[in-house]
Amino acid sequence: MFSFLSKDQQTGEVAERQLDESNIPAHVAIIMDGNGRWAQQRHLPRIAGHKQGMNTVKTVAKAASQLGVKVLTLYAFSTENWKRPTAEVNYLMKLPVDFFSTFVPDLVKNNIRVKVMGYTDKLPAATQQAVQDAITATQDCTGMVLNFALNYGGRAEIVTAMQQLAQRVQAGDLAPEAIDEALISQHLMTGDLGDLQDPDLLIRTSGEERLSNFMLWQVAYSEFVFMADHWPDFDQTTLERAIYAYQQRHRRFGGLTNK
Ligand code: IPE
Ligand code: IPE
Ligand code: MG
């Protein structure tokens, strides 16, 4: 039984909550937002927030795996984040190198397999190498998939998939009428996740209530939970609060019954 202490956002009242172990969302996706604001509140440079945010990733990956989450997708860098100042972009590009060089043994110990989705060929060579090494080091892990969205954009992903399908049509090995939802899903960057491609629960931290080009196709029926916490403050309890909120929802998928 997973139980945690929850503090009511309005009244401040603390209550013990129990999670339903039979209803843990299989795929949890998180838009990790608020690193900059977390740092600014402490009169620190924005990159201090990114550094602390990297530690949060470690905590949350282990917590999610222990709760029984099957896929944890984390939005780490969007195709639009290149618009930021060069120094910040450079720092963000170095983070995966630090992250994996210190965390791969823990990932292996927790049976967590690393996957990356995004235009990784546009990342600096050292970042690509770190990512590739982590994928290789964890390739035999059979537990949770830790899926990093790195230089990822939902619209770009759909464009790439459409180009691939158009090429197959042009080559004569695909009939336009054979293009269906399943085939499009398979051509997206989550295609290799099989039944687990679509997030059950999407969390965004830091109070913003928008998708910022994240998994546009896959979130068609995801439950959205927006939280005020900045990402560096996120921890196991925050994750449990989000899952608890998810468990109070009634998913109908257009029908009339729950699930
Ligand atoms: C999320 O935090 C990390 C990335 C987008 C890479 P931000 O850097 O967006 O933090 P805020 O939103 O400016 O506070
Ligand atoms: C979304 O956050 C991207 C990531 C968390 C990696 P942003 O901070 O970039 O989104 P906007 O600009 O506020 O929409
Ligand atoms: Mg932000």
PDB file of C-alpha atoms and ligand atoms in Angstrom:
ATOM      1  CA  MET A   1       0.000   0.000   0.000  1.00  0.00           C
ATOM      2  CA  PHE A   2       1.432   3.385  -0.986  1.00  0.00           C
ATOM      3  CA  SER A   3       0.391   6.089   1.443  1.00  0.00           C
ATOM      4  CA  PHE A   4       1.603   9.666   1.592  1.00  0.00           C
ATOM      5  CA  LEU A   5       0.832  12.894   3.422  1.00  0.00           C
ATOM      6  CA  SER A   6      -1.014  15.410   1.336  1.00  0.00           C
ATOM      7  CA  LYS A   7      -1.346  19.079   2.180  1.00  0.00           C
ATOM      8  CA  ASP A   8      -4.433  20.834   0.855  1.00  0.00           C
ATOM      9  CA  GLN A   9      -3.334  23.745  -1.400  1.00  0.00           C
ATOM     10  CA  GLN A  10      -6.127  26.008  -0.108  1.00  0.00           C
ATOM     11  CA  THR A  11      -6.602  25.115   3.565  1.00  0.00           C
ATOM     12  CA  GLY A  12      -3.127  23.819   4.412  1.00  0.00           C
ATOM     13  CA  GLU A  13      -4.784  20.781   6.018  1.00  0.00           C
ATOM     14  CA  VAL A  14      -2.585  17.664   6.040  1.00  0.00           C
ATOM     15  CA  ALA A  15      -4.215  14.306   5.440  1.00  0.00           C
ATOM     16  CA  GLU A  16      -2.917  10.825   4.839  1.00  0.00           C
ATOM     17  CA  ARG A  17      -3.845   9.559   1.406  1.00  0.00           C
ATOM     18  CA  GLN A  18      -3.641   6.085   0.011  1.00  0.00           C
ATOM     19  CA  LEU A  19      -2.811   5.344  -3.595  1.00  0.00           C
ATOM     20  CA  ASP A  20      -4.683   2.577  -5.367  1.00  0.00           C
ATOM     21  CA  GLU A  21      -1.889   0.240  -6.428  1.00  0.00           C
ATOM     22  CA  SER A  22      -4.081  -1.305  -9.091  1.00  0.00           C
ATOM     23  CA  ASN A  23      -4.513   2.069 -10.818  1.00  0.00           C
ATOM     24  CA  ILE A  24      -1.006   3.460 -11.208  1.00  0.00           C
ATOM     25  CA  PRO A  25      -0.768   5.292 -14.580  1.00  0.00           C
ATOM     26  CA  ALA A  26       1.358   3.130 -16.864  1.00  0.00           C
ATOM     27  CA  HIS A  27       2.820   6.071 -18.804  1.00  0.00           C
ATOM     28  CA  VAL A  28       3.501   9.313 -16.959  1.00  0.00           C
ATOM     29  CA  ALA A  29       4.813  12.296 -18.936  1.00  0.00           C
ATOM     30  CA  ILE A  30       6.145  15.411 -17.246  1.00  0.00           C
ATOM     31  CA  ILE A  31       6.754  18.900 -18.598  1.00  0.00           C
ATOM     32  CA  MET A  32       9.499  19.810 -16.144  1.00  0.00           C
ATOM     33  CA  ASP A  33       9.020  23.567 -15.835  1.00  0.00           C
ATOM     34  CA  GLY A  34      10.108  26.315 -13.453  1.00  0.00           C
ATOM     35  CA  ASN A  35      13.848  25.756 -13.058  1.00  0.00           C
ATOM     36  CA  GLY A  36      14.563  29.397 -13.911  1.00  0.00           C
ATOM     37  CA  ARG A  37      11.939  30.794 -11.543  1.00  0.00           C
ATOM     38  CA  TRP A  38      13.137  28.496  -8.751  1.00  0.00           C
ATOM     39  CA  ALA A  39      16.641  29.944  -9.161  1.00  0.00           C
ATOM     40  CA  GLN A  40      15.470  33.553  -9.519  1.00  0.00           C
ATOM     41  CA  GLN A  41      13.520  33.276  -6.245  1.00  0.00           C
ATOM     42  CA  ARG A  42      16.811  32.361  -4.579  1.00  0.00           C
ATOM     43  CA  HIS A  43      18.787  35.100  -6.357  1.00  0.00           C
ATOM     44  CA  LEU A  44      20.757  32.405  -8.170  1.00  0.00           C
ATOM     45  CA  PRO A  45      21.567  32.207 -11.886  1.00  0.00           C
ATOM     46  CA  ARG A  46      19.036  30.247 -13.946  1.00  0.00           C
ATOM     47  CA  ILE A  47      21.519  27.433 -14.482  1.00  0.00           C
ATOM     48  CA  ALA A  48      21.498  26.720 -10.735  1.00  0.00           C
ATOM     49  CA  GLY A  49      17.840  25.818 -11.212  1.00  0.00           C
ATOM     50  CA  HIS A  50      18.703  23.463 -14.065  1.00  0.00           C
ATOM     51  CA  LYS A  51      21.350  21.793 -11.931  1.00  0.00           C
ATOM     52  CA  GLN A  52      18.917  21.253  -9.061  1.00  0.00           C
ATOM     53  CA  GLY A  53      16.334  20.090 -11.604  1.00  0.00           C
ATOM     54  CA  MET A  54      18.733  17.375 -12.723  1.00  0.00           C
ATOM     55  CA  ASN A  55      18.837  16.024  -9.164  1.00  0.00           C
ATOM     56  CA  THR A  56      15.045  16.028  -9.133  1.00  0.00           C
ATOM     57  CA  VAL A  57      15.086  13.837 -12.240  1.00  0.00           C
ATOM     58  CA  LYS A  58      17.071  11.233 -10.314  1.00  0.00           C
ATOM     59  CA  THR A  59      14.677  11.278  -7.348  1.00  0.00           C
ATOM     60  CA  VAL A  60      11.576  11.164  -9.510  1.00  0.00           C
ATOM     61  CA  ALA A  61      12.856   8.407 -11.810  1.00  0.00           C
ATOM     62  CA  LYS A  62      13.490   6.136  -8.832  1.00  0.00           C
ATOM     63  CA  ALA A  63      10.171   7.037  -7.183  1.00  0.00           C
ATOM     64  CA  ALA A  64       8.181   6.422 -10.372  1.00  0.00           C
ATOM     65  CA  SER A  65       9.863   3.080 -10.932  1.00  0.00           C
ATOM     66  CA  GLN A  66       9.127   2.015  -7.339  1.00  0.00           C
ATOM     67  CA  LEU A  67       5.471   3.015  -7.706  1.00  0.00           C
ATOM     68  CA  GLY A  68       5.159   0.747 -10.744  1.00  0.00           C
ATOM     69  CA  VAL A  69       5.106   3.325 -13.546  1.00  0.00           C
ATOM     70  CA  LYS A  70       6.078   1.577 -16.813  1.00  0.00           C
ATOM     71  CA  VAL A  71       7.157   4.591 -18.878  1.00  0.00           C
ATOM     72  CA  LEU A  72       8.265   7.965 -17.539  1.00  0.00           C
ATOM     73  CA  THR A  73       8.676  10.558 -20.294  1.00  0.00           C
ATOM     74  CA  LEU A  74      10.449  13.779 -19.322  1.00  0.00           C
ATOM     75  CA  TYR A  75      10.461  16.912 -21.474  1.00  0.00           C
ATOM     76  CA  ALA A  76      14.064  18.058 -21.091  1.00  0.00           C
ATOM     77  CA  PHE A  77      14.653  20.316 -24.114  1.00  0.00           C
ATOM     78  CA  SER A  78      12.208  21.475 -26.769  1.00  0.00           C
ATOM     79  CA  THR A  79      12.867  22.343 -30.404  1.00  0.00           C
ATOM     80  CA  GLU A  80      12.032  25.928 -29.347  1.00  0.00           C
ATOM     81  CA  ASN A  81      14.490  26.056 -26.431  1.00  0.00           C
ATOM     82  CA  TRP A  82      17.342  26.930 -28.859  1.00  0.00           C
ATOM     83  CA  LYS A  83      15.930  30.479 -28.686  1.00  0.00           C
ATOM     84  CA  ARG A  84      17.434  30.881 -25.206  1.00  0.00           C
ATOM     85  CA  PRO A  85      20.772  32.623 -24.554  1.00  0.00           C
ATOM     86  CA  THR A  86      23.738  30.581 -25.815  1.00  0.00           C
ATOM     87  CA  ALA A  87      25.252  30.182 -22.338  1.00  0.00           C
ATOM     88  CA  GLU A  88      22.019  28.650 -21.015  1.00  0.00           C
ATOM     89  CA  VAL A  89      21.666  26.353 -24.048  1.00  0.00           C
ATOM     90  CA  ASN A  90      25.277  25.230 -23.638  1.00  0.00           C
ATOM     91  CA  TYR A  91      24.668  24.442 -19.994  1.00  0.00           C
ATOM     92  CA  LEU A  92      21.514  22.477 -20.803  1.00  0.00           C
ATOM     93  CA  MET A  93      23.463  20.501 -23.411  1.00  0.00           C
ATOM     94  CA  LYS A  94      26.100  19.574 -20.828  1.00  0.00           C
ATOM     95  CA  LEU A  95      23.546  18.368 -18.269  1.00  0.00           C
ATOM     96  CA  PRO A  96      22.918  14.945 -19.862  1.00  0.00           C
ATOM     97  CA  VAL A  97      26.678  14.328 -19.757  1.00  0.00           C
ATOM     98  CA  ASP A  98      26.733  15.026 -15.989  1.00  0.00           C
ATOM     99  CA  PHE A  99      23.471  13.228 -15.407  1.00  0.00           C
ATOM    100  CA  PHE A 100      24.392   9.973 -17.074  1.00  0.00           C
ATOM    101  CA  SER A 101      27.996   9.919 -15.867  1.00  0.00           C
ATOM    102  CA  THR A 102      26.748   9.894 -12.273  1.00  0.00           C
ATOM    103  CA  PHE A 103      23.428   8.079 -12.560  1.00  0.00           C
ATOM    104  CA  VAL A 104      23.839   5.105 -14.913  1.00  0.00           C
ATOM    105  CA  PRO A 105      24.837   2.663 -12.110  1.00  0.00           C
ATOM    106  CA  ASP A 106      21.672   3.615 -10.186  1.00  0.00           C
ATOM    107  CA  LEU A 107      19.590   3.164 -13.313  1.00  0.00           C
ATOM    108  CA  VAL A 108      20.980  -0.313 -13.831  1.00  0.00           C
ATOM    109  CA  LYS A 109      20.434  -1.142 -10.134  1.00  0.00           C
ATOM    110  CA  ASN A 110      16.806  -0.056 -10.482  1.00  0.00           C
ATOM    111  CA  ASN A 111      16.392  -1.994 -13.760  1.00  0.00           C
ATOM    112  CA  ILE A 112      15.504   1.257 -15.612  1.00  0.00           C
ATOM    113  CA  ARG A 113      16.061   1.446 -19.376  1.00  0.00           C
ATOM    114  CA  VAL A 114      16.924   4.769 -20.989  1.00  0.00           C
ATOM    115  CA  LYS A 115      15.250   5.876 -24.219  1.00  0.00           C
ATOM    116  CA  VAL A 116      15.540   9.232 -25.967  1.00  0.00           C
ATOM    117  CA  MET A 117      13.135  10.864 -28.391  1.00  0.00           C
ATOM    118  CA  GLY A 118      13.931  13.983 -30.363  1.00  0.00           C
ATOM    119  CA  TYR A 119      16.294  15.248 -33.032  1.00  0.00           C
ATOM    120  CA  THR A 120      19.399  14.018 -31.239  1.00  0.00           C
ATOM    121  CA  ASP A 121      21.573  14.382 -34.360  1.00  0.00           C
ATOM    122  CA  LYS A 122      21.437  18.164 -33.785  1.00  0.00           C
ATOM    123  CA  LEU A 123      22.892  17.880 -30.259  1.00  0.00           C
ATOM    124  CA  PRO A 124      26.599  18.493 -29.561  1.00  0.00           C
ATOM    125  CA  ALA A 125      28.749  15.376 -30.059  1.00  0.00           C
ATOM    126  CA  ALA A 126      29.494  14.940 -26.336  1.00  0.00           C
ATOM    127  CA  THR A 127      25.774  15.040 -25.513  1.00  0.00           C
ATOM    128  CA  GLN A 128      24.982  12.488 -28.209  1.00  0.00           C
ATOM    129  CA  GLN A 129      27.741  10.252 -26.875  1.00  0.00           C
ATOM    130  CA  ALA A 130      26.469  10.465 -23.275  1.00  0.00           C
ATOM    131  CA  VAL A 131      22.950   9.613 -24.397  1.00  0.00           C
ATOM    132  CA  GLN A 132      24.133   6.726 -26.559  1.00  0.00           C
ATOM    133  CA  ASP A 133      26.311   5.318 -23.771  1.00  0.00           C
ATOM    134  CA  ALA A 134      23.378   5.421 -21.324  1.00  0.00           C
ATOM    135  CA  ILE A 135      21.096   3.658 -23.815  1.00  0.00           C
ATOM    136  CA  THR A 136      23.719   0.952 -24.346  1.00  0.00           C
ATOM    137  CA  ALA A 137      24.472   0.553 -20.623  1.00  0.00           C
ATOM    138  CA  THR A 138      20.785   0.055 -19.772  1.00  0.00           C
ATOM    139  CA  GLN A 139      19.650  -1.855 -22.871  1.00  0.00           C
ATOM    140  CA  ASP A 140      19.061  -5.097 -20.977  1.00  0.00           C
ATOM    141  CA  CYS A 141      17.032  -3.487 -18.191  1.00  0.00           C
ATOM    142  CA  THR A 142      13.465  -4.772 -18.205  1.00  0.00           C
ATOM    143  CA  GLY A 143      11.795  -2.395 -15.732  1.00  0.00           C
ATOM    144  CA  MET A 144      10.611   1.160 -16.268  1.00  0.00           C
ATOM    145  CA  VAL A 145      11.526   3.003 -19.466  1.00  0.00           C
ATOM    146  CA  LEU A 146      12.945   6.461 -18.723  1.00  0.00           C
ATOM    147  CA  ASN A 147      12.221   8.353 -21.916  1.00  0.00           C
ATOM    148  CA  PHE A 148      13.913  11.734 -22.348  1.00  0.00           C
ATOM    149  CA  ALA A 149      12.466  14.206 -24.839  1.00  0.00           C
ATOM    150  CA  LEU A 150      15.608  15.996 -25.986  1.00  0.00           C
ATOM    151  CA  ASN A 151      15.385  18.488 -28.822  1.00  0.00           C
ATOM    152  CA  TYR A 152      11.835  17.249 -29.169  1.00  0.00           C
ATOM    153  CA  GLY A 153       8.829  19.056 -30.649  1.00  0.00           C
ATOM    154  CA  GLY A 154       5.382  17.605 -31.164  1.00  0.00           C
ATOM    155  CA  ARG A 155       4.736  19.330 -34.494  1.00  0.00           C
ATOM    156  CA  ALA A 156       8.170  18.473 -35.885  1.00  0.00           C
ATOM    157  CA  GLU A 157       7.594  14.859 -34.864  1.00  0.00           C
ATOM    158  CA  ILE A 158       4.343  14.771 -36.830  1.00  0.00           C
ATOM    159  CA  VAL A 159       6.016  16.413 -39.865  1.00  0.00           C
ATOM    160  CA  THR A 160       8.780  13.783 -39.840  1.00  0.00           C
ATOM    161  CA  ALA A 161       6.253  10.954 -39.593  1.00  0.00           C
ATOM    162  CA  MET A 162       4.232  12.413 -42.495  1.00  0.00           C
ATOM    163  CA  GLN A 163       7.362  12.688 -44.640  1.00  0.00           C
ATOM    164  CA  GLN A 164       8.189   9.036 -43.965  1.00  0.00           C
ATOM    165  CA  LEU A 165       4.680   7.941 -44.903  1.00  0.00           C
ATOM    166  CA  ALA A 166       4.662  10.144 -48.016  1.00  0.00           C
ATOM    167  CA  GLN A 167       7.933   8.554 -49.145  1.00  0.00           C
ATOM    168  CA  ARG A 168       6.443   5.096 -48.748  1.00  0.00           C
ATOM    169  CA  VAL A 169       3.385   6.137 -50.740  1.00  0.00           C
ATOM    170  CA  GLN A 170       5.604   7.627 -53.465  1.00  0.00           C
ATOM    171  CA  ALA A 171       7.693   4.453 -53.572  1.00  0.00           C
ATOM    172  CA  GLY A 172       4.486   2.513 -54.138  1.00  0.00           C
ATOM    173  CA  ASP A 173       4.618   0.385 -51.006  1.00  0.00           C
ATOM    174  CA  LEU A 174       1.841   2.125 -49.103  1.00  0.00           C
ATOM    175  CA  ALA A 175      -1.687   2.945 -50.268  1.00  0.00           C
ATOM    176  CA  PRO A 176      -3.000   6.292 -48.937  1.00  0.00           C
ATOM    177  CA  GLU A 177      -6.133   4.567 -47.640  1.00  0.00           C
ATOM    178  CA  ALA A 178      -3.943   2.223 -45.578  1.00  0.00           C
ATOM    179  CA  ILE A 179      -2.815   5.194 -43.460  1.00  0.00           C
ATOM    180  CA  ASP A 180      -4.705   4.941 -40.207  1.00  0.00           C
ATOM    181  CA  GLU A 181      -4.249   6.135 -36.622  1.00  0.00           C
ATOM    182  CA  ALA A 182      -2.239   3.068 -35.645  1.00  0.00           C
ATOM    183  CA  LEU A 183       0.190   3.540 -38.540  1.00  0.00           C
ATOM    184  CA  ILE A 184       0.708   7.217 -37.706  1.00  0.00           C
ATOM    185  CA  SER A 185       1.288   6.312 -34.025  1.00  0.00           C
ATOM    186  CA  GLN A 186       3.895   3.746 -35.081  1.00  0.00           C
ATOM    187  CA  HIS A 187       5.804   6.383 -37.065  1.00  0.00           C
ATOM    188  CA  LEU A 188       6.037   8.812 -34.155  1.00  0.00           C
ATOM    189  CA  MET A 189       9.029   8.827 -31.811  1.00  0.00           C
ATOM    190  CA  THR A 190       7.023   6.841 -29.261  1.00  0.00           C
ATOM    191  CA  GLY A 191       6.208   4.133 -31.837  1.00  0.00           C
ATOM    192  CA  ASP A 192       8.554   1.604 -30.230  1.00  0.00           C
ATOM    193  CA  LEU A 193       6.647   1.771 -26.922  1.00  0.00           C
ATOM    194  CA  GLY A 194       3.807  -0.378 -28.280  1.00  0.00           C
ATOM    195  CA  ASP A 195       0.700  -0.200 -26.054  1.00  0.00           C
ATOM    196  CA  LEU A 196       2.421   2.317 -23.804  1.00  0.00           C
ATOM    197  CA  GLN A 197       2.878   5.105 -26.394  1.00  0.00           C
ATOM    198  CA  ASP A 198       0.198   7.440 -25.069  1.00  0.00           C
ATOM    199  CA  PRO A 199       0.657   9.035 -21.622  1.00  0.00           C
ATOM    200  CA  ASP A 200      -2.097   8.200 -19.138  1.00  0.00           C
ATOM    201  CA  LEU A 201      -1.073  11.131 -16.969  1.00  0.00           C
ATOM    202  CA  LEU A 202       0.544  14.382 -18.090  1.00  0.00           C
ATOM    203  CA  ILE A 203       1.982  16.596 -15.363  1.00  0.00           C
ATOM    204  CA  ARG A 204       3.206  20.169 -15.842  1.00  0.00           C
ATOM    205  CA  THR A 205       4.918  21.884 -12.958  1.00  0.00           C
ATOM    206  CA  SER A 206       5.298  25.559 -12.157  1.00  0.00           C
ATOM    207  CA  GLY A 207       1.739  26.686 -12.755  1.00  0.00           C
ATOM    208  CA  GLU A 208       1.771  27.078 -16.538  1.00  0.00           C
ATOM    209  CA  GLU A 209      -1.213  25.430 -18.187  1.00  0.00           C
ATOM    210  CA  ARG A 210      -0.103  24.766 -21.758  1.00  0.00           C
ATOM    211  CA  LEU A 211       1.507  21.976 -23.755  1.00  0.00           C
ATOM    212  CA  SER A 212       4.407  23.956 -25.282  1.00  0.00           C
ATOM    213  CA  ASN A 213       4.515  21.562 -28.258  1.00  0.00           C
ATOM    214  CA  PHE A 214       4.721  18.381 -26.175  1.00  0.00           C
ATOM    215  CA  MET A 215       3.346  15.055 -27.457  1.00  0.00           C
ATOM    216  CA  LEU A 216       0.486  16.672 -29.346  1.00  0.00           C
ATOM    217  CA  TRP A 217      -0.782  13.441 -30.895  1.00  0.00           C
ATOM    218  CA  GLN A 218      -0.188  11.182 -27.897  1.00  0.00           C
ATOM    219  CA  VAL A 219      -2.042  13.258 -25.251  1.00  0.00           C
ATOM    220  CA  ALA A 220      -5.428  12.979 -27.007  1.00  0.00           C
ATOM    221  CA  TYR A 221      -6.905  11.216 -23.950  1.00  0.00           C
ATOM    222  CA  SER A 222      -4.303  11.868 -21.255  1.00  0.00           C
ATOM    223  CA  GLU A 223      -5.349  13.239 -17.877  1.00  0.00           C
ATOM    224  CA  PHE A 224      -3.688  16.621 -17.265  1.00  0.00           C
ATOM    225  CA  VAL A 225      -2.480  17.599 -13.798  1.00  0.00           C
ATOM    226  CA  PHE A 226      -1.031  21.100 -13.404  1.00  0.00           C
ATOM    227  CA  MET A 227       0.951  21.748 -10.252  1.00  0.00           C
ATOM    228  CA  ALA A 228       2.228  24.969  -8.705  1.00  0.00           C
ATOM    229  CA  ASP A 229       5.554  23.458  -7.580  1.00  0.00           C
ATOM    230  CA  HIS A 230       8.682  24.430  -9.505  1.00  0.00           C
ATOM    231  CA  TRP A 231      10.467  21.387 -10.909  1.00  0.00           C
ATOM    232  CA  PRO A 232      13.504  21.568  -8.553  1.00  0.00           C
ATOM    233  CA  ASP A 233      11.085  21.256  -5.592  1.00  0.00           C
ATOM    234  CA  PHE A 234       9.267  18.268  -7.075  1.00  0.00           C
ATOM    235  CA  ASP A 235       9.773  15.012  -5.164  1.00  0.00           C
ATOM    236  CA  GLN A 236       8.249  11.632  -4.442  1.00  0.00           C
ATOM    237  CA  THR A 237       5.327  13.171  -2.535  1.00  0.00           C
ATOM    238  CA  THR A 238       4.550  15.612  -5.341  1.00  0.00           C
ATOM    239  CA  LEU A 239       4.484  12.686  -7.754  1.00  0.00           C
ATOM    240  CA  GLU A 240       2.177  10.779  -5.423  1.00  0.00           C
ATOM    241  CA  ARG A 241      -0.122  13.824  -5.193  1.00  0.00           C
ATOM    242  CA  ALA A 242      -0.324  13.951  -8.984  1.00  0.00           C
ATOM    243  CA  ILE A 243      -1.067  10.230  -9.206  1.00  0.00           C
ATOM    244  CA  TYR A 244      -3.674  10.601  -6.482  1.00  0.00           C
ATOM    245  CA  ALA A 245      -5.341  13.375  -8.505  1.00  0.00           C
ATOM    246  CA  TYR A 246      -5.240  11.080 -11.554  1.00  0.00           C
ATOM    247  CA  GLN A 247      -6.922   8.315  -9.584  1.00  0.00           C
ATOM    248  CA  GLN A 248      -9.862  10.610  -8.767  1.00  0.00           C
ATOM    249  CA  ARG A 249     -10.589  11.169 -12.477  1.00  0.00           C
ATOM    250  CA  HIS A 250     -13.109   9.233 -14.533  1.00  0.00           C
ATOM    251  CA  ARG A 251     -11.635   8.338 -17.883  1.00  0.00           C
ATOM    252  CA  ARG A 252     -14.347   7.683 -20.415  1.00  0.00           C
ATOM    253  CA  PHE A 253     -12.574   7.895 -23.802  1.00  0.00           C
ATOM    254  CA  GLY A 254     -15.757   9.238 -25.328  1.00  0.00           C
ATOM    255  CA  GLY A 255     -17.908   6.454 -23.918  1.00  0.00           C
ATOM    256  CA  LEU A 256     -20.018   6.393 -20.802  1.00  0.00           C
ATOM    257  CA  THR A 257     -18.138   4.084 -18.472  1.00  0.00           C
ATOM    258  CA  ASN A 258     -14.957   4.617 -16.505  1.00  0.00           C
ATOM    259  CA  LYS A 259     -12.029   2.869 -18.276  1.00  0.00           C
TER     260      LYS A 259
HETATM  261  C1  IPE B   1      12.346  24.090 -17.447  1.00  0.00           C
HETATM  262  O1  IPE B   1      12.551  25.236 -16.689  1.00  0.00           O
HETATM  263  C2  IPE B   1      13.610  23.585 -18.099  1.00  0.00           C
HETATM  264  C3  IPE B   1      13.668  23.786 -19.559  1.00  0.00           C
HETATM  265  C4  IPE B   1      12.753  24.309 -20.298  1.00  0.00           C
HETATM  266  C5  IPE B   1      14.872  23.352 -20.221  1.00  0.00           C
HETATM  267  P1  IPE B   1      12.619  26.682 -17.346  1.00  0.00           P
HETATM  268  O2  IPE B   1      14.022  26.961 -17.711  1.00  0.00           O
HETATM  269  O3  IPE B   1      11.635  26.805 -18.450  1.00  0.00           O
HETATM  270  O4  IPE B   1      12.173  27.576 -16.116  1.00  0.00           O
HETATM  271  P2  IPE B   1      11.253  28.865 -16.146  1.00  0.00           P
HETATM  272  O5  IPE B   1       9.974  28.461 -16.830  1.00  0.00           O
HETATM  273  O6  IPE B   1      12.011  29.909 -16.902  1.00  0.00           O
HETATM  274  O7  IPE B   1      11.043  29.194 -14.707  1.00  0.00           O
HETATM  275  C1  IPE B   2       8.640  23.548 -22.083  1.00  0.00           C
HETATM  276  O1  IPE B   2       8.957  24.561 -21.200  1.00  0.00           O
HETATM  277  C2  IPE B   2       9.884  22.803 -22.491  1.00  0.00           C
HETATM  278  C3  IPE B   2      10.502  21.981 -21.475  1.00  0.00           C
HETATM  279  C4  IPE B   2      10.055  21.779 -20.254  1.00  0.00           C
HETATM  280  C5  IPE B   2      11.701  21.300 -21.869  1.00  0.00           C
HETATM  281  P1  IPE B   2       9.252  26.062 -21.678  1.00  0.00           P
HETATM  282  O2  IPE B   2       9.572  26.794 -20.440  1.00  0.00           O
HETATM  283  O3  IPE B   2      10.235  26.055 -22.759  1.00  0.00           O
HETATM  284  O4  IPE B   2       7.834  26.477 -22.267  1.00  0.00           O
HETATM  285  P2  IPE B   2       7.209  27.923 -22.494  1.00  0.00           P
HETATM  286  O5  IPE B   2       8.190  28.712 -23.294  1.00  0.00           O
HETATM  287  O6  IPE B   2       6.961  28.525 -21.154  1.00  0.00           O
HETATM  288  O7  IPE B   2       5.924  27.657 -23.222  1.00  0.00           O
HETATM  289 MG    MG B   3       9.709  27.417 -18.570  1.00  0.00          MG
END
